[in-house]
Coordinates of C-alpha atoms and ligand atoms in Angstrom, one line a residue:
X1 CA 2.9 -7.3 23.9
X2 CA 0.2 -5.5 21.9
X3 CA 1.2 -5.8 18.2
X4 CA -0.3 -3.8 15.8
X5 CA 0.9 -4.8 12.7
X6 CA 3.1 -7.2 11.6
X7 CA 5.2 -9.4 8.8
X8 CA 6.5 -12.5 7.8
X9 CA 8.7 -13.8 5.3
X10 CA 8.6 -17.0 3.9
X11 CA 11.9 -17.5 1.6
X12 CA 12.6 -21.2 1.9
X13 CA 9.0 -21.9 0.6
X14 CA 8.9 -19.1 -2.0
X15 CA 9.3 -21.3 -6.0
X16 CA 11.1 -17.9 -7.0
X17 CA 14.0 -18.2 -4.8
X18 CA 13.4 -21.5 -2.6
X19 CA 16.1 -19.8 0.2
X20 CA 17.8 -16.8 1.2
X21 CA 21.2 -16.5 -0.5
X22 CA 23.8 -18.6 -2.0
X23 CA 26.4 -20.8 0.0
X24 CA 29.0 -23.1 -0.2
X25 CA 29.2 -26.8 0.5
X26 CA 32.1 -28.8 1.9
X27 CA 32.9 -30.0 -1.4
X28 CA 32.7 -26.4 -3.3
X29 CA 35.5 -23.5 -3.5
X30 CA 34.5 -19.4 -5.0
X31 CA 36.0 -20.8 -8.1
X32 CA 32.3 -22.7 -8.6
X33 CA 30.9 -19.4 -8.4
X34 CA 32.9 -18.7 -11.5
X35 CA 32.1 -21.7 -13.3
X36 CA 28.9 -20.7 -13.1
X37 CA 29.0 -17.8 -14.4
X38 CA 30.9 -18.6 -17.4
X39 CA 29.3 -18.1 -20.4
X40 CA 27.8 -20.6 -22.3
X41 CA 28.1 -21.0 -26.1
X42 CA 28.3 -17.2 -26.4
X43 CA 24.2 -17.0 -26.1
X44 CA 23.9 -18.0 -22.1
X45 CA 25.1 -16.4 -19.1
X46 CA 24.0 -17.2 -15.8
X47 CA 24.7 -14.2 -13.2
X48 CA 23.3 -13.2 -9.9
X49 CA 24.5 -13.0 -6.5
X50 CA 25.5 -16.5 -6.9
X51 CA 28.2 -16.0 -9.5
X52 CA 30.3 -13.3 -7.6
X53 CA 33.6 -15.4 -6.3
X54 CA 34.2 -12.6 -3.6
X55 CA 30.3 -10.8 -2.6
X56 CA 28.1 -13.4 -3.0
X57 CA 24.9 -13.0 -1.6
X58 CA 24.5 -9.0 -1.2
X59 CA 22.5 -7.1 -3.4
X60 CA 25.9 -4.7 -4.9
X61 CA 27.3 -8.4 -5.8
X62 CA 24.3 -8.9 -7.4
X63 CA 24.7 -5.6 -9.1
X64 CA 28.2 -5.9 -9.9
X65 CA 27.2 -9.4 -12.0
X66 CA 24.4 -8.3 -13.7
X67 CA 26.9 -5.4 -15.2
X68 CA 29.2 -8.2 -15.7
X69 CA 26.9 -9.8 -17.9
X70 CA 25.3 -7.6 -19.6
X71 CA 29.3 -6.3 -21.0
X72 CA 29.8 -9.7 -22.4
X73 CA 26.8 -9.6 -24.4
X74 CA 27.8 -6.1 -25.7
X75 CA 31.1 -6.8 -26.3
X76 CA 29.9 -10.0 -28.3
X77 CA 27.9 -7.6 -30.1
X78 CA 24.1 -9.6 -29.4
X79 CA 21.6 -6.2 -30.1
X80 CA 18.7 -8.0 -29.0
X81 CA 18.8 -9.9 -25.1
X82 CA 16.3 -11.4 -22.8
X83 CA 17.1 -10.6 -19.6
X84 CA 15.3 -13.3 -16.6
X85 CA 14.3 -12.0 -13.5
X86 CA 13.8 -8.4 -12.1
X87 CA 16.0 -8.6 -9.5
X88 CA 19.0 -6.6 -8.9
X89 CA 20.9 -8.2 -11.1
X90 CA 18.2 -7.9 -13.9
X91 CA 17.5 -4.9 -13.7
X92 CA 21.4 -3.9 -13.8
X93 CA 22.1 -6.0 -16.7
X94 CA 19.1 -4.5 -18.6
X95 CA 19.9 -0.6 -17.6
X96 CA 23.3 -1.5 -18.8
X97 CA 22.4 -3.0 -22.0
X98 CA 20.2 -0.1 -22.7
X99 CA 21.9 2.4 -22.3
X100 CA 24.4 0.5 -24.7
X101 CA 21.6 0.9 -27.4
X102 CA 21.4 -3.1 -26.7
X103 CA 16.9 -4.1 -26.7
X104 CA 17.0 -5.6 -23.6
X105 CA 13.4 -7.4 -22.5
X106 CA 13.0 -8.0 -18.7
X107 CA 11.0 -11.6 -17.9
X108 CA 9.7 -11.7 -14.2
X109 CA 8.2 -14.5 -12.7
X110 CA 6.3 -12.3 -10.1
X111 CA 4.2 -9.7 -10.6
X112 CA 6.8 -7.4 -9.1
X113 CA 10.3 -6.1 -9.3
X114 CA 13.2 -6.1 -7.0
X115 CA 13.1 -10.5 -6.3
X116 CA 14.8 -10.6 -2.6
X117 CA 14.2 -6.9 -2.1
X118 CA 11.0 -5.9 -1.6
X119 CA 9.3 -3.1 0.7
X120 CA 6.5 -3.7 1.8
X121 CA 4.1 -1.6 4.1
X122 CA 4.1 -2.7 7.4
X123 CA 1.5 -0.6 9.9
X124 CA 2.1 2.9 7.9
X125 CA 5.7 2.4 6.9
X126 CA 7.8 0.9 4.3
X127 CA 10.4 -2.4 5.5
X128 CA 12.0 -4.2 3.1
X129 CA 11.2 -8.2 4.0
X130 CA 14.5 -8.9 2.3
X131 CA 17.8 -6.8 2.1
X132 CA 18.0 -4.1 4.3
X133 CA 21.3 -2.9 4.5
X134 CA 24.1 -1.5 2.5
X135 CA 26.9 -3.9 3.1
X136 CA 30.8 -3.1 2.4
X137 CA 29.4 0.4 2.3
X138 CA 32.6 2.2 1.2
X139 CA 33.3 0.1 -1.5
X140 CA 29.4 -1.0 -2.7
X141 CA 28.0 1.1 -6.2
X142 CA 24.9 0.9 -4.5
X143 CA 25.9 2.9 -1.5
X144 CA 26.7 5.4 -3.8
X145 CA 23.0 5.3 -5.7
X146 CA 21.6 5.4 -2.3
X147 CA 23.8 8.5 -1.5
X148 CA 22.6 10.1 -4.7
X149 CA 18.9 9.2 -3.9
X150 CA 19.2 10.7 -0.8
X151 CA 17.8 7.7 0.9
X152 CA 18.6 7.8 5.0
X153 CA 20.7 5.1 6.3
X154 CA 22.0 4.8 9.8
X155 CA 25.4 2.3 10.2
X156 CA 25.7 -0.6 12.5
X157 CA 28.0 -2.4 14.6
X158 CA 27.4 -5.8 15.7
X159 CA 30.5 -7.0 17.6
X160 CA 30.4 -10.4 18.7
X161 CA 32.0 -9.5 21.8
X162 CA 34.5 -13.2 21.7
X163 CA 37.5 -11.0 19.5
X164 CA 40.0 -13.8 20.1
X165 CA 37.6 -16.5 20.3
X166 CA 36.6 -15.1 16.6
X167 CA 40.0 -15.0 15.2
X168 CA 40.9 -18.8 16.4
X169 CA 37.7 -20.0 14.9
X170 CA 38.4 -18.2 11.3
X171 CA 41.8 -19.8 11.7
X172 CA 41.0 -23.3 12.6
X173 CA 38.0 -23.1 9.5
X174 CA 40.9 -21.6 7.4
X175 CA 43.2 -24.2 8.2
X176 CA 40.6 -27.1 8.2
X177 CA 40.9 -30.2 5.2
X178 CA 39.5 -29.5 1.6
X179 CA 36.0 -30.4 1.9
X180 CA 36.0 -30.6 5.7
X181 CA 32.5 -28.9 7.1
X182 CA 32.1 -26.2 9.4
X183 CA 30.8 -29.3 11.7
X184 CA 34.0 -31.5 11.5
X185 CA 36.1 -28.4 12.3
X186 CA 33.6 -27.8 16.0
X187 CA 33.9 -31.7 16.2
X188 CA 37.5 -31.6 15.9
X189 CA 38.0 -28.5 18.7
X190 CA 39.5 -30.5 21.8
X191 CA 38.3 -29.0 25.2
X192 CA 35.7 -26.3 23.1
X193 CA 35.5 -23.5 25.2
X194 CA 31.7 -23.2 26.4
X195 CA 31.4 -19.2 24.5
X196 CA 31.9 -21.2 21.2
X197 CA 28.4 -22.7 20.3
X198 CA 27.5 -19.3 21.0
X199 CA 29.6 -17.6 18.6
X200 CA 29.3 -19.9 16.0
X201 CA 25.3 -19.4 16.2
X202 CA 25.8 -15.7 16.1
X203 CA 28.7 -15.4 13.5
X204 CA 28.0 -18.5 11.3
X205 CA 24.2 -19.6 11.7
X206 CA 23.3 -16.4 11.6
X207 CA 25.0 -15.4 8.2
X208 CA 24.4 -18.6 7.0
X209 CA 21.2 -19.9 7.7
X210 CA 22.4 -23.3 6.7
X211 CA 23.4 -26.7 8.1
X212 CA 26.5 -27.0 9.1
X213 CA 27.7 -30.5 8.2
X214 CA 27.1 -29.2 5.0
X215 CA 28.9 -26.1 5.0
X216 CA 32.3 -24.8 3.8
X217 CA 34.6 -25.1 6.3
X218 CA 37.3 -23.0 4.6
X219 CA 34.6 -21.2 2.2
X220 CA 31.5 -21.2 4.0
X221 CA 32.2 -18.1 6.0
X222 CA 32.2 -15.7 3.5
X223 CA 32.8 -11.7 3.3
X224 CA 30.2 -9.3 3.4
X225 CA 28.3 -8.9 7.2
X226 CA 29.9 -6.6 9.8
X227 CA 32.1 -4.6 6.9
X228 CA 30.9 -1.2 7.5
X229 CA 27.4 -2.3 7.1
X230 CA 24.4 0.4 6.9
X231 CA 20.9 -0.3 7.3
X232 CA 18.4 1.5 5.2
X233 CA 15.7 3.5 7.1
X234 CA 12.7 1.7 4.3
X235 CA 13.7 0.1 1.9
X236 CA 15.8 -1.1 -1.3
X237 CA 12.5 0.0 -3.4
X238 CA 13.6 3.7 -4.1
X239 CA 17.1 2.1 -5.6
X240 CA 15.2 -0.9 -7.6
X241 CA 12.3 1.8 -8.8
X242 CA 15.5 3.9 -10.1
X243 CA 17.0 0.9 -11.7
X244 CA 13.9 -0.4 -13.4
X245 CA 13.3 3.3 -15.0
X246 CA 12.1 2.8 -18.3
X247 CA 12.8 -0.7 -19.1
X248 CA 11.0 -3.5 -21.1
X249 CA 9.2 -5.4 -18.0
X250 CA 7.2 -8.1 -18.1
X251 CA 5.8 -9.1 -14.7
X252 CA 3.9 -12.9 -14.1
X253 CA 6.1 -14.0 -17.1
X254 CA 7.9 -17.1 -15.4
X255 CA 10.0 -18.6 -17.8
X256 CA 10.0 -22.4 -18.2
X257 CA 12.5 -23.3 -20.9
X258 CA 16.0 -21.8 -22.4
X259 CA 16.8 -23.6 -25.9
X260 CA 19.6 -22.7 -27.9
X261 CA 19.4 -22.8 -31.5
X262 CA 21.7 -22.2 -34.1
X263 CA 21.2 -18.5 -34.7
X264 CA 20.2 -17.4 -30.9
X265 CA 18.0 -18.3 -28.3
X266 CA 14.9 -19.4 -27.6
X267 CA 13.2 -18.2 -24.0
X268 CA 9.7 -20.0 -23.7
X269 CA 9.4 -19.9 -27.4
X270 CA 10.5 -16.0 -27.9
X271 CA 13.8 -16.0 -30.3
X272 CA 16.4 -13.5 -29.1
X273 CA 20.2 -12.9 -29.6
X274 CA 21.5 -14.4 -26.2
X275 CA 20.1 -14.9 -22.7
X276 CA 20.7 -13.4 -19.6
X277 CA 19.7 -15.7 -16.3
X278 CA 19.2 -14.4 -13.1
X279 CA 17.2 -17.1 -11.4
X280 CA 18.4 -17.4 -8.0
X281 CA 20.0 -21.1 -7.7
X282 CA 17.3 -22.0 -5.7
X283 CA 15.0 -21.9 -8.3
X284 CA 17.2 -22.9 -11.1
X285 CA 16.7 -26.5 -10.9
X286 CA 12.7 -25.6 -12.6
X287 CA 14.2 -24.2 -15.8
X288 CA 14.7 -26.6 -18.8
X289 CA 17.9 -26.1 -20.6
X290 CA 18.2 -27.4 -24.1
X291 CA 21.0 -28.4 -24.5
X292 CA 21.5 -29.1 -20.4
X293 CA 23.7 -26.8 -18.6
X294 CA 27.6 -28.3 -19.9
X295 CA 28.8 -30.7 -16.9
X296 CA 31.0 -28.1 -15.0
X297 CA 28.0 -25.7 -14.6
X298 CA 26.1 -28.3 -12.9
X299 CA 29.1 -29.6 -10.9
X300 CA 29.2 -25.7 -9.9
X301 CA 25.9 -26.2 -8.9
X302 CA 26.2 -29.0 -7.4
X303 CA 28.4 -27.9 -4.8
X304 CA 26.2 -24.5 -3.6
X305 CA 23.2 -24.3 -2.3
X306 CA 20.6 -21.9 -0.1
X307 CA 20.5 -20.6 3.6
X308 CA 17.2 -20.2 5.4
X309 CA 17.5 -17.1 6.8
X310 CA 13.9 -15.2 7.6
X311 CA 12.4 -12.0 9.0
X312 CA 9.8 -10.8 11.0
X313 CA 8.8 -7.2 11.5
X314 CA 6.8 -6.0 14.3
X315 CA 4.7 -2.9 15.3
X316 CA 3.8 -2.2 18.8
X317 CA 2.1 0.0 20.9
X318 CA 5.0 0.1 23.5
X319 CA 8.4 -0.8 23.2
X320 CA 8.7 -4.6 25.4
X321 CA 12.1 -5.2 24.6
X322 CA 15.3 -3.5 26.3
X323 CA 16.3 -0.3 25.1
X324 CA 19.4 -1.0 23.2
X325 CA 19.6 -0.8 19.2
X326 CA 20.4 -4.3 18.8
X327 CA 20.0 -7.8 20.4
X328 CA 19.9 -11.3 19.8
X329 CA 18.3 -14.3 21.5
X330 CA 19.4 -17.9 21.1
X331 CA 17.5 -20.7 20.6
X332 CA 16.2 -23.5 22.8
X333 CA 19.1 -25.4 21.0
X334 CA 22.4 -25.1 19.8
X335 CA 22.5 -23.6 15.8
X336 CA 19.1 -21.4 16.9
X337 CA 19.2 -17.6 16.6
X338 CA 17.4 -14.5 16.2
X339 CA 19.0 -10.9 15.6
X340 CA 16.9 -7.8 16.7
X341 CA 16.8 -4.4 15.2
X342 CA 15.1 -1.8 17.1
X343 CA 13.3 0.5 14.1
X344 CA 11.6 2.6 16.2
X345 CA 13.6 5.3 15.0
X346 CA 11.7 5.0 11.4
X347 CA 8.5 7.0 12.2
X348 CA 8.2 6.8 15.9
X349 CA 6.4 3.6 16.3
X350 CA 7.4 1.3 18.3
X351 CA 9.8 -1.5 15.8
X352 CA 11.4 -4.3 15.8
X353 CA 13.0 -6.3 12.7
X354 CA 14.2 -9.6 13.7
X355 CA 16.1 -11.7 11.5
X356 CA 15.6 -15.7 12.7
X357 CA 18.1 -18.7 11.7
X358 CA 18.4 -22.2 12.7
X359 CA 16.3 -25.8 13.0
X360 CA 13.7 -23.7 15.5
X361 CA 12.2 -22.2 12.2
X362 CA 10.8 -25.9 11.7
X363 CA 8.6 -25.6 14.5
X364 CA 8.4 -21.5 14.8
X365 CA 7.1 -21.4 11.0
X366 CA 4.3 -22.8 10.7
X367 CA 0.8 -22.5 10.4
X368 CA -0.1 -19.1 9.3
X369 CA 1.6 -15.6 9.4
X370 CA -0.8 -15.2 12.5
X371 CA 0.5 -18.4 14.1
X372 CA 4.1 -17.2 13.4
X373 CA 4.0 -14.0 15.0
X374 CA 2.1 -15.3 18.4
X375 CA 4.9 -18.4 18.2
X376 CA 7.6 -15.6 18.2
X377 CA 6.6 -13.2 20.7
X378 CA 5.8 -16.3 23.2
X379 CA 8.4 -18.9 22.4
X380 CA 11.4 -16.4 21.3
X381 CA 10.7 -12.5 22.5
X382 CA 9.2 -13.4 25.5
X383 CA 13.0 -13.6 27.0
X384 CA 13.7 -10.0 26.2
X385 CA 10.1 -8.3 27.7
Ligands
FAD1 C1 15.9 -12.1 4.4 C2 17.0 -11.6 3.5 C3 17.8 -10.6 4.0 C4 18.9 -10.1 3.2 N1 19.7 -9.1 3.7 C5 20.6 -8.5 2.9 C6 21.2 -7.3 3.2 O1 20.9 -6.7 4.3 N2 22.1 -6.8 2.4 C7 22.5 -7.4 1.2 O2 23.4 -6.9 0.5 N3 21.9 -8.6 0.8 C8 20.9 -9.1 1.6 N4 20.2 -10.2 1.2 C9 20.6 -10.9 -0.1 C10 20.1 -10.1 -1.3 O3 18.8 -9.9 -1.1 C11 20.4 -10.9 -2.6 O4 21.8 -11.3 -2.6 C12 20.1 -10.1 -3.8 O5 18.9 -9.3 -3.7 C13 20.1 -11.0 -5.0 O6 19.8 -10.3 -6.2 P1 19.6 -11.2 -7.6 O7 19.2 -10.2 -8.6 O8 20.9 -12.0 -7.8 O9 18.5 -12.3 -7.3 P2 17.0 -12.0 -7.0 O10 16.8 -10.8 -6.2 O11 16.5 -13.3 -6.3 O12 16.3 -11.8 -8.4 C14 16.0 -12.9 -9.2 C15 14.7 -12.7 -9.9 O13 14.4 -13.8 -10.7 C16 13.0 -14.1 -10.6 N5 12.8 -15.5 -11.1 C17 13.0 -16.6 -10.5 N6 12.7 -17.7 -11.3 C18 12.2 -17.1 -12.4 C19 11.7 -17.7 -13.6 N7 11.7 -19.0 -13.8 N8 11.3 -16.9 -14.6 C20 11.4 -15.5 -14.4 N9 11.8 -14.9 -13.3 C21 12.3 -15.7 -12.3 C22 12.7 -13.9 -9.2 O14 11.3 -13.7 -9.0 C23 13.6 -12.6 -8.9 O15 12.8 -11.4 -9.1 C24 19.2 -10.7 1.9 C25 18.3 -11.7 1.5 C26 17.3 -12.2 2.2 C27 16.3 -13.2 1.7

């Protein structure tokens, strides 16, 4: 398997996100999304893919909040905001309240836009190591930036192949008690027929990337995946280079404390009108709120949390795995998966992009990115060569 190039993510230990996307727990509804995003004192909003009730973790969610935001501090006339984070939702809210004639000042902990977008070249081409596609494509604002960008895009279909079996588990999870886990629902299957683990690796772990005892039952399995999906040839850079266009940016600004004061805010000692937060809720925790956050934000937070989902990208000199556009291998052990994406098509060169979920990521990721890749190509892809 002669790899010549590679690259490996490494979301659950990144400080700026600490995960891959919002969830939520057994003990959490979409209306906690809400709560969270409700602004606070008329100077703070919190917003992000976290915040949307019904497209949660996707990138036009993301985009669709940070608009949100940024029209409530219009509408409550604030003409000068500080904006956290350079993520999609930053940069949205900021583009928004600009071209509202709001000053809007960017504050990025890295020393780069986009936050869980990011392309990155990879043996002579440019992957994105986090959102690739264009979910709910008909109905997403960024499809339709894309479209006008002229970026390529190819669509996708990733049928589970278990129809019925699918429809019985999203009625028993539907069904299942108020803060009953996706677990207790599989626990409480009598006579489990023997495609289900499978399926709920493929359909659940995979989307999820998070332990199911924890999970929503009745909200854990949320929209978004397998709704006209379309995967961008590249990457999300063209669309977050198009929506940081002329903005105030500051980049290796991490921002430490939020205090609000009688007339405005104050973000790491700069005094503005209002603040706009897009910290991922990962990473929220690390911000100092003065006042705290009012008790039903942190309830709200309380009750989600972060999936590990993460992504490999390899470069080959010949093509090892079957020829078929897409595959997946499961793990040694129940709740282990992995999700292939031949990219060949790209530039030519031989591609994968494999997505990875599950406990195995404790043992596959670790050491260094060299270690990772040798781990997966012997311990996961050696099944498919
Ligand atoms: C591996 C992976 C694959 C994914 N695949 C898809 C996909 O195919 N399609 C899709 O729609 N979505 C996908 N997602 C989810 C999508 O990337 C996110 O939902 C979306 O990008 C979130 O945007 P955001 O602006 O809310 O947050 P972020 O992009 O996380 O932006 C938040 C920003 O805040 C910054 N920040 C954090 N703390 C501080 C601080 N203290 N001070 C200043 N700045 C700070 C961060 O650095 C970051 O830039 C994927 C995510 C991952 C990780």
């Amino acid at each position: 398997m002669p790899i010549t190039a590679s690259a490996v993510t490494h979301w659950a230990d990144d400080p700026w996100t600490r995960g891959s996307w919002s969830l939520i727990g057994r003990h959490g509804t979409p209306a906690d999304r809400v709560t969270l995003g409700t602004p606070i004192r008329d100077r703070i909003r919190l917003t992000g893919e976290a915040t949307h009730p019904t497209r949660a973790g996707m990138t036009h969610g993301a985009h669709e909040q940070g608009i949100a935001a940024a029209t409530w501090a219009t509408h409550h006339g604030h003409r000068d905001v500080i904006v956290v984070g350079a993520g999609i939702a930053g940069l949205a809210a900021a583009q928004h309240l600009r071209t509202h004639g709001v000053t809007a000042h960017v504050l990025e902990a890295r020393h780069r836009t986009g936050g869980r977008t990011t392309g990155t070249d990879v043996g002579g081409f440019t992957f994105d190591l986090g959102a690739n596609w264009l979910q709910q494509y008909d109905h997403n604002p960024l499809a339709r930036l894309a479209e006008q960008l002229a970026l390529p895009v190819v669509p996708t279909r990733f049928a589970s192949g278990h129809d019925e079996l699918e429809n019985e588990l999203r009625r028993r999870l539907a069904a299942a008690p108020a803060h009953a886990s996706v677990a207790d629902v599989l626990a409480a299957w009598p006579d489990p027929p023997a495609a289900l683990h499978r399926l709920v690796d493929t359909e659940i772990v995979m989307d999820t990337g998070a332990d199911l005892h924890w999970l929503s039952a009745r909200h854990g399995f949320e929209p978004g995946v397998g709704d006209g999906d379309r995967w961008i040839i590249g990457s999300y850079q063209p669309l977050v280079d198009h929506l940081a266009d002329g903005l105030d940016i500051h980049l290796g600004t991490p921002v430490r404390t939020i205090t609000d004061t009688p007339h405005g805010v104050t973000v790491d000692g700069r005094h503005t009108d209002a603040v706009i937060v897009t910290v991922p809720i990962g990473a929220l925790p690390d911000l100092t709120f003065t006042p705290p956050l009012p008790a039903a934000h942190r309830t709200a937070l309380a009750r989600l949390g972060m999936g590990r989902v993460e992504k490999i990208i390899l470069r080959a000199t010949d093509r090892f795995w079957p020829h078929t556009p897409y595959f997946r291998i499961h793990g040694p052990t129940d709740r282990s998966i992995s999700e292939w994406l031949d990219a060949t098509d790209a530039d030519g060169t031989p591609t994968l992009v494999g997505l990875l979920a599950g406990p195995w990521l404790d043992t596959l990721w670790t050491g260094t990115d060299h270690d990772i890749t040798t781990r997966v190509l012997t311990d996961v892809l050696h099944a498919a060569a």
